[in-house]
Amino acid sequence: MDLHVRAGPAAGSGDTVVFLHGFPFDGSLWDDQLTALPDGWHGLAPDLRGFGRTPLGAGELPRGSDAPDAVARADEAVLPMDVLAADVARLIQERAGRAVICGLSMGGYVVFALRRQRPDLVRALILMDTRAAADSPEARQNRRRMAGTARSAGAEPIATTMIPSLLAPDTRQDRPDVVDRVREMIRATSPRTLIAAAAGMAARADSTPDLPEIDVPTLVVVGAEDTITPPDEARSMAAAIPNARVEVVEGAGHLASLERPAAANTLIASFLAGL
Ligand code: MLT
């Protein structure tokens, strides 16, 4: 799948950071980062398959099942993290050769899959508001519920339900522009993609056993008020990666780079300077 890609200034020169968005967003999640990378670096932020302006390509994807606990039904597509990672691997090969990969939440799940597939493409990692563990049974149950809502009522009620848990209270109160951007990205996601990605995330592998094998410099970033992937979990993840450090962004929830772009950009710039 050819991904729609947003590119920062000076694309094609210097070293590359590839930014992978979370669910259910698109590459514009990273607009504040693409324009703020330090000299010598440029950013690429694809719309992952099914999100933003990249089509789902449902014909190429596996199907769900009619089992009672399935998230996607037999006539619906499943979007495995491995497929998203293979798309990103092609992008890196074509546009960068090797890159620093920054993944937020679902983007982090894609980072883990990409590192298993093509460690040679990964120069360093930034894991933001994400986790290594697979879904718990309760999380899978929530995904089934969300898929049901997407099927019957589309993205609107999903935006309403998700926003309070995605954004820190201060962001919701003081940054209506951020709330609107998040709502628009969720609304723009098709029910087919919501269902397919929920099923793909529910089926993803546990990446915890991989953590001690990560042999590239790694920055773990988490919003202090992230309730979806909380700081304690980020600290444990960083502790299991040999060459990692963890940074907590005050005043941010699950979307640290969007909620507190200046703080996130400073952390990213200082990490890149050390490579
Ligand atoms: C995300 O932001 O990508 C989601 O919270 C990931 C998930 O639902 O596990």
mmCIF file of C-alpha atoms and ligand atoms in Angstrom:
data_model
loop_
_atom_site.group_PDB
_atom_site.id
_atom_site.type_symbol
_atom_site.label_atom_id
_atom_site.label_comp_id
_atom_site.label_asym_id
_atom_site.label_seq_id
_atom_site.Cartn_x
_atom_site.Cartn_y
_atom_site.Cartn_z
ATOM 1 C CA MET A 1 0.000 0.000 0.000
ATOM 2 C CA ASP A 2 1.344 3.459 -0.912
ATOM 3 C CA LEU A 3 0.957 5.574 2.187
ATOM 4 C CA HIS A 4 -0.060 9.218 2.055
ATOM 5 C CA VAL A 5 2.891 10.950 3.733
ATOM 6 C CA ARG A 6 3.277 14.384 5.283
ATOM 7 C CA ALA A 7 6.852 15.597 5.087
ATOM 8 C CA GLY A 8 8.553 18.288 7.119
ATOM 9 C CA PRO A 9 10.852 20.950 5.663
ATOM 10 C CA ALA A 10 14.019 19.724 3.947
ATOM 11 C CA ALA A 11 12.494 16.318 3.271
ATOM 12 C CA GLY A 12 14.990 14.119 1.488
ATOM 13 C CA SER A 13 18.044 15.672 3.115
ATOM 14 C CA GLY A 14 19.777 14.764 6.371
ATOM 15 C CA ASP A 15 18.578 12.080 8.728
ATOM 16 C CA THR A 16 14.992 10.953 9.012
ATOM 17 C CA VAL A 17 12.476 10.561 11.809
ATOM 18 C CA VAL A 18 9.350 8.594 10.862
ATOM 19 C CA PHE A 19 6.361 9.452 13.064
ATOM 20 C CA LEU A 20 3.574 6.854 13.478
ATOM 21 C CA HIS A 21 0.217 8.071 14.744
ATOM 22 C CA GLY A 22 -2.140 6.384 17.195
ATOM 23 C CA PHE A 23 -5.706 5.172 16.853
ATOM 24 C CA PRO A 24 -7.863 6.587 15.349
ATOM 25 C CA PHE A 25 -5.852 9.523 14.059
ATOM 26 C CA ASP A 26 -3.693 10.381 11.053
ATOM 27 C CA GLY A 27 -0.302 11.815 10.209
ATOM 28 C CA SER A 28 -1.453 15.352 11.025
ATOM 29 C CA LEU A 29 -1.119 14.336 14.674
ATOM 30 C CA TRP A 30 2.567 15.184 14.162
ATOM 31 C CA ASP A 31 2.279 18.576 12.438
ATOM 32 C CA ASP A 32 3.849 20.307 15.451
ATOM 33 C CA GLN A 33 6.821 17.931 15.332
ATOM 34 C CA LEU A 34 7.395 17.959 11.555
ATOM 35 C CA THR A 35 8.069 21.692 11.594
ATOM 36 C CA ALA A 36 10.256 21.684 14.692
ATOM 37 C CA LEU A 37 12.954 19.062 14.174
ATOM 38 C CA PRO A 38 16.521 20.274 14.731
ATOM 39 C CA ASP A 39 18.866 21.071 11.829
ATOM 40 C CA GLY A 40 20.093 17.986 10.043
ATOM 41 C CA TRP A 41 16.836 16.085 10.598
ATOM 42 C CA HIS A 42 13.596 15.876 8.688
ATOM 43 C CA GLY A 43 10.363 14.121 9.466
ATOM 44 C CA LEU A 44 7.921 11.901 7.603
ATOM 45 C CA ALA A 45 4.471 11.254 9.033
ATOM 46 C CA PRO A 46 2.441 8.727 7.057
ATOM 47 C CA ASP A 47 -1.289 8.244 7.306
ATOM 48 C CA LEU A 48 -1.260 4.559 8.209
ATOM 49 C CA ARG A 49 -3.408 2.223 6.109
ATOM 50 C CA GLY A 50 -7.102 3.061 6.470
ATOM 51 C CA PHE A 51 -6.459 6.389 8.227
ATOM 52 C CA GLY A 52 -6.410 9.937 6.849
ATOM 53 C CA ARG A 53 -5.888 9.817 3.087
ATOM 54 C CA THR A 54 -4.468 6.293 2.825
ATOM 55 C CA PRO A 55 -7.040 3.688 1.751
ATOM 56 C CA LEU A 56 -7.640 0.553 3.810
ATOM 57 C CA GLY A 57 -7.118 -1.817 0.889
ATOM 58 C CA ALA A 58 -9.591 -4.187 2.524
ATOM 59 C CA GLY A 59 -9.235 -6.713 -0.316
ATOM 60 C CA GLU A 60 -5.639 -7.419 0.759
ATOM 61 C CA LEU A 61 -6.474 -7.933 4.436
ATOM 62 C CA PRO A 62 -7.524 -10.981 6.456
ATOM 63 C CA ARG A 63 -11.154 -11.241 7.579
ATOM 64 C CA GLY A 64 -12.648 -11.491 11.046
ATOM 65 C CA SER A 65 -14.785 -14.393 12.146
ATOM 66 C CA ASP A 66 -18.258 -15.220 13.372
ATOM 67 C CA ALA A 67 -16.927 -16.493 16.723
ATOM 68 C CA PRO A 68 -18.848 -14.791 19.550
ATOM 69 C CA ASP A 69 -15.701 -13.136 20.893
ATOM 70 C CA ALA A 70 -14.472 -11.824 17.505
ATOM 71 C CA VAL A 71 -13.977 -8.056 17.180
ATOM 72 C CA ALA A 72 -14.384 -7.991 13.363
ATOM 73 C CA ARG A 73 -17.018 -10.197 11.739
ATOM 74 C CA ALA A 74 -16.363 -12.692 8.969
ATOM 75 C CA ASP A 75 -17.378 -10.132 6.331
ATOM 76 C CA GLU A 76 -15.142 -7.403 7.808
ATOM 77 C CA ALA A 77 -11.424 -6.746 7.419
ATOM 78 C CA VAL A 78 -8.811 -7.065 10.173
ATOM 79 C CA LEU A 79 -5.839 -4.704 10.145
ATOM 80 C CA PRO A 80 -2.916 -6.563 11.752
ATOM 81 C CA MET A 81 -0.067 -4.509 13.237
ATOM 82 C CA ASP A 82 2.278 -6.579 11.029
ATOM 83 C CA VAL A 83 0.586 -5.249 7.891
ATOM 84 C CA LEU A 84 0.905 -1.664 9.107
ATOM 85 C CA ALA A 85 4.561 -2.351 9.913
ATOM 86 C CA ALA A 86 5.235 -3.806 6.449
ATOM 87 C CA ASP A 87 3.785 -0.649 4.852
ATOM 88 C CA VAL A 88 6.081 1.477 7.020
ATOM 89 C CA ALA A 89 9.095 -0.727 6.230
ATOM 90 C CA ARG A 90 8.522 -0.085 2.508
ATOM 91 C CA LEU A 91 8.261 3.651 3.149
ATOM 92 C CA ILE A 92 11.543 3.702 5.086
ATOM 93 C CA GLN A 93 13.324 1.683 2.427
ATOM 94 C CA GLU A 94 12.122 3.992 -0.332
ATOM 95 C CA ARG A 95 12.518 7.351 1.394
ATOM 96 C CA ALA A 96 15.145 6.998 4.109
ATOM 97 C CA GLY A 97 17.148 3.763 4.137
ATOM 98 C CA ARG A 98 17.181 3.769 7.931
ATOM 99 C CA ALA A 99 15.295 6.007 10.369
ATOM 100 C CA VAL A 100 14.540 6.960 13.920
ATOM 101 C CA ILE A 101 10.985 5.705 14.475
ATOM 102 C CA CYS A 102 8.629 7.511 16.818
ATOM 103 C CA GLY A 103 5.321 5.762 17.535
ATOM 104 C CA LEU A 104 2.466 6.975 19.706
ATOM 105 C CA SER A 105 0.196 4.343 21.258
ATOM 106 C CA MET A 106 -0.986 2.197 18.304
ATOM 107 C CA GLY A 107 1.999 3.683 16.452
ATOM 108 C CA GLY A 108 4.132 2.112 19.192
ATOM 109 C CA TYR A 109 2.520 -1.283 18.561
ATOM 110 C CA VAL A 110 3.530 -0.833 14.915
ATOM 111 C CA VAL A 111 7.073 0.074 16.018
ATOM 112 C CA PHE A 112 7.385 -3.225 17.902
ATOM 113 C CA ALA A 113 6.124 -5.180 14.875
ATOM 114 C CA LEU A 114 8.483 -3.281 12.555
ATOM 115 C CA ARG A 115 11.471 -3.947 14.805
ATOM 116 C CA ARG A 116 10.694 -7.676 14.712
ATOM 117 C CA GLN A 117 10.361 -7.621 10.913
ATOM 118 C CA ARG A 118 13.180 -5.289 9.903
ATOM 119 C CA PRO A 119 15.526 -4.307 12.752
ATOM 120 C CA ASP A 120 17.998 -3.133 10.103
ATOM 121 C CA LEU A 121 15.702 -0.175 9.267
ATOM 122 C CA VAL A 122 15.574 1.090 12.851
ATOM 123 C CA ARG A 123 18.263 3.525 13.989
ATOM 124 C CA ALA A 124 16.644 4.538 17.305
ATOM 125 C CA LEU A 125 13.202 4.489 18.898
ATOM 126 C CA ILE A 126 10.862 6.954 20.525
ATOM 127 C CA LEU A 127 7.985 5.170 22.261
ATOM 128 C CA MET A 128 5.307 7.643 23.234
ATOM 129 C CA ASP A 129 2.211 6.936 25.352
ATOM 130 C CA THR A 130 2.302 3.271 24.397
ATOM 131 C CA ARG A 131 2.714 -0.181 25.926
ATOM 132 C CA ALA A 132 4.503 -3.414 25.085
ATOM 133 C CA ALA A 133 1.888 -5.765 26.524
ATOM 134 C CA ALA A 134 -0.884 -7.345 24.473
ATOM 135 C CA ASP A 135 -4.543 -6.561 25.200
ATOM 136 C CA SER A 136 -6.038 -7.871 28.437
ATOM 137 C CA PRO A 137 -9.337 -9.785 28.167
ATOM 138 C CA GLU A 138 -11.075 -6.618 29.388
ATOM 139 C CA ALA A 139 -9.394 -4.510 26.695
ATOM 140 C CA ARG A 140 -10.539 -7.015 24.030
ATOM 141 C CA GLN A 141 -14.059 -6.809 25.388
ATOM 142 C CA ASN A 142 -13.899 -3.001 25.093
ATOM 143 C CA ARG A 143 -12.746 -3.328 21.498
ATOM 144 C CA ARG A 144 -15.714 -5.592 20.690
ATOM 145 C CA ARG A 145 -17.988 -2.968 22.192
ATOM 146 C CA MET A 146 -16.312 -0.189 20.219
ATOM 147 C CA ALA A 147 -16.597 -2.185 16.979
ATOM 148 C CA GLY A 148 -20.319 -2.627 17.686
ATOM 149 C CA THR A 149 -20.706 1.135 18.126
ATOM 150 C CA ALA A 150 -18.765 1.825 14.917
ATOM 151 C CA ARG A 151 -21.018 -0.636 13.054
ATOM 152 C CA SER A 152 -24.286 0.766 14.329
ATOM 153 C CA ALA A 153 -23.575 4.465 14.822
ATOM 154 C CA GLY A 154 -20.255 5.369 13.128
ATOM 155 C CA ALA A 155 -17.382 7.408 14.547
ATOM 156 C CA GLU A 156 -19.240 10.256 16.252
ATOM 157 C CA PRO A 157 -20.108 8.497 19.544
ATOM 158 C CA ILE A 158 -16.616 7.018 19.598
ATOM 159 C CA ALA A 159 -15.148 10.529 19.508
ATOM 160 C CA THR A 160 -17.411 11.580 22.368
ATOM 161 C CA THR A 161 -16.424 8.566 24.472
ATOM 162 C CA MET A 162 -12.704 8.684 23.738
ATOM 163 C CA ILE A 163 -11.879 12.377 24.150
ATOM 164 C CA PRO A 164 -12.163 12.507 27.960
ATOM 165 C CA SER A 165 -9.743 9.601 28.320
ATOM 166 C CA LEU A 166 -7.346 10.794 25.596
ATOM 167 C CA LEU A 167 -6.724 14.349 26.796
ATOM 168 C CA ALA A 168 -5.642 15.728 30.168
ATOM 169 C CA PRO A 169 -8.228 17.884 31.991
ATOM 170 C CA ASP A 170 -6.156 21.058 31.365
ATOM 171 C CA THR A 171 -5.998 20.330 27.650
ATOM 172 C CA ARG A 172 -9.760 19.856 27.506
ATOM 173 C CA GLN A 173 -10.304 23.106 29.344
ATOM 174 C CA ASP A 174 -7.649 25.370 27.844
ATOM 175 C CA ARG A 175 -7.040 23.995 24.349
ATOM 176 C CA PRO A 176 -10.336 23.829 22.425
ATOM 177 C CA ASP A 177 -8.269 23.776 19.228
ATOM 178 C CA VAL A 178 -6.663 20.488 20.307
ATOM 179 C CA VAL A 179 -10.028 19.019 21.330
ATOM 180 C CA ASP A 180 -11.417 19.972 17.912
ATOM 181 C CA ARG A 181 -8.458 18.479 16.047
ATOM 182 C CA VAL A 182 -8.798 15.204 17.921
ATOM 183 C CA ARG A 183 -12.555 15.087 17.360
ATOM 184 C CA GLU A 184 -12.129 15.777 13.633
ATOM 185 C CA MET A 185 -9.516 13.045 13.185
ATOM 186 C CA ILE A 186 -11.742 10.490 14.929
ATOM 187 C CA ARG A 187 -14.837 11.579 12.995
ATOM 188 C CA ALA A 188 -12.964 11.291 9.713
ATOM 189 C CA THR A 189 -12.105 7.628 10.356
ATOM 190 C CA SER A 190 -14.405 5.204 8.565
ATOM 191 C CA PRO A 191 -16.301 2.558 10.561
ATOM 192 C CA ARG A 192 -14.525 -0.115 8.464
ATOM 193 C CA THR A 193 -11.147 1.159 9.639
ATOM 194 C CA LEU A 194 -12.294 1.540 13.252
ATOM 195 C CA ILE A 195 -13.424 -2.090 13.279
ATOM 196 C CA ALA A 196 -10.412 -3.438 11.358
ATOM 197 C CA ALA A 197 -7.853 -1.628 13.518
ATOM 198 C CA ALA A 198 -9.643 -2.547 16.760
ATOM 199 C CA ALA A 199 -9.506 -6.192 15.676
ATOM 200 C CA GLY A 200 -5.845 -5.854 14.686
ATOM 201 C CA MET A 201 -4.907 -4.313 18.032
ATOM 202 C CA ALA A 202 -6.888 -6.948 19.939
ATOM 203 C CA ALA A 203 -4.896 -9.671 18.153
ATOM 204 C CA ARG A 204 -1.468 -8.066 18.479
ATOM 205 C CA ALA A 205 1.452 -9.975 19.967
ATOM 206 C CA ASP A 206 2.835 -9.337 23.424
ATOM 207 C CA SER A 207 6.036 -7.358 22.790
ATOM 208 C CA THR A 208 7.235 -7.511 26.408
ATOM 209 C CA PRO A 209 9.679 -10.381 25.687
ATOM 210 C CA ASP A 210 11.277 -8.207 22.964
ATOM 211 C CA LEU A 211 12.197 -5.355 25.290
ATOM 212 C CA PRO A 212 15.554 -6.725 26.544
ATOM 213 C CA GLU A 213 16.549 -7.337 22.908
ATOM 214 C CA ILE A 214 16.110 -3.744 21.780
ATOM 215 C CA ASP A 215 19.659 -2.700 21.023
ATOM 216 C CA VAL A 216 19.152 0.843 19.745
ATOM 217 C CA PRO A 217 18.904 4.042 21.824
ATOM 218 C CA THR A 218 15.323 4.447 23.013
ATOM 219 C CA LEU A 219 13.415 7.368 24.473
ATOM 220 C CA VAL A 220 10.163 6.573 26.273
ATOM 221 C CA VAL A 221 7.807 9.560 26.621
ATOM 222 C CA VAL A 222 4.554 9.583 28.565
ATOM 223 C CA GLY A 223 2.037 12.212 29.581
ATOM 224 C CA ALA A 224 1.906 12.645 33.373
ATOM 225 C CA GLU A 225 -1.880 12.282 33.154
ATOM 226 C CA ASP A 226 -2.031 9.487 30.613
ATOM 227 C CA THR A 227 -4.648 7.109 32.002
ATOM 228 C CA ILE A 228 -4.614 4.756 28.973
ATOM 229 C CA THR A 229 -0.888 3.942 29.116
ATOM 230 C CA PRO A 230 0.077 5.389 32.503
ATOM 231 C CA PRO A 231 3.524 6.639 33.578
ATOM 232 C CA ASP A 232 4.215 3.624 35.813
ATOM 233 C CA GLU A 233 3.788 1.299 32.864
ATOM 234 C CA ALA A 234 6.061 3.518 30.756
ATOM 235 C CA ARG A 235 8.707 3.406 33.495
ATOM 236 C CA SER A 236 8.559 -0.401 33.645
ATOM 237 C CA MET A 237 8.821 -0.614 29.865
ATOM 238 C CA ALA A 238 11.860 1.686 29.827
ATOM 239 C CA ALA A 239 13.481 -0.282 32.655
ATOM 240 C CA ALA A 240 13.280 -3.458 30.552
ATOM 241 C CA ILE A 241 15.018 -1.864 27.525
ATOM 242 C CA PRO A 242 18.824 -1.838 27.910
ATOM 243 C CA ASN A 243 19.551 1.633 26.475
ATOM 244 C CA ALA A 244 16.371 3.562 27.308
ATOM 245 C CA ARG A 245 15.416 6.579 29.297
ATOM 246 C CA VAL A 246 11.949 7.748 30.246
ATOM 247 C CA GLU A 247 10.615 11.293 30.293
ATOM 248 C CA VAL A 248 7.268 12.406 31.711
ATOM 249 C CA VAL A 249 5.463 15.357 30.087
ATOM 250 C CA GLU A 250 3.603 17.382 32.691
ATOM 251 C CA GLY A 251 0.099 18.546 31.860
ATOM 252 C CA ALA A 252 -0.368 15.977 29.081
ATOM 253 C CA GLY A 253 -2.624 12.956 28.829
ATOM 254 C CA HIS A 254 -2.374 10.190 26.207
ATOM 255 C CA LEU A 255 -1.425 12.516 23.328
ATOM 256 C CA ALA A 256 1.688 14.128 24.811
ATOM 257 C CA SER A 257 3.115 15.467 21.524
ATOM 258 C CA LEU A 258 -0.170 17.145 20.561
ATOM 259 C CA GLU A 259 -1.086 18.425 24.023
ATOM 260 C CA ARG A 260 2.354 19.776 24.975
ATOM 261 C CA PRO A 261 4.222 20.172 21.683
ATOM 262 C CA ALA A 262 6.954 22.467 23.022
ATOM 263 C CA ALA A 263 7.885 20.042 25.809
ATOM 264 C CA ALA A 264 7.713 17.028 23.499
ATOM 265 C CA ASN A 265 9.809 18.776 20.843
ATOM 266 C CA THR A 266 12.495 19.651 23.390
ATOM 267 C CA LEU A 267 12.697 16.007 24.494
ATOM 268 C CA ILE A 268 12.865 14.775 20.909
ATOM 269 C CA ALA A 269 15.541 17.323 19.957
ATOM 270 C CA SER A 270 17.731 16.428 22.917
ATOM 271 C CA PHE A 271 17.368 12.703 22.180
ATOM 272 C CA LEU A 272 18.291 13.204 18.510
ATOM 273 C CA ALA A 273 21.285 15.353 19.519
ATOM 274 C CA GLY A 274 22.647 12.407 21.505
ATOM 275 C CA LEU A 275 22.547 9.923 18.608
HETATM 276 C C1 MLT B 1 -4.119 4.826 20.595
HETATM 277 O O1 MLT B 1 -4.068 5.985 21.018
HETATM 278 O O2 MLT B 1 -3.514 4.472 19.584
HETATM 279 C C2 MLT B 1 -4.985 3.833 21.316
HETATM 280 O O3 MLT B 1 -5.219 4.267 22.636
HETATM 281 C C3 MLT B 1 -4.367 2.472 21.287
HETATM 282 C C4 MLT B 1 -5.246 1.420 21.883
HETATM 283 O O4 MLT B 1 -6.477 1.525 21.794
HETATM 284 O O5 MLT B 1 -4.705 0.434 22.421
#
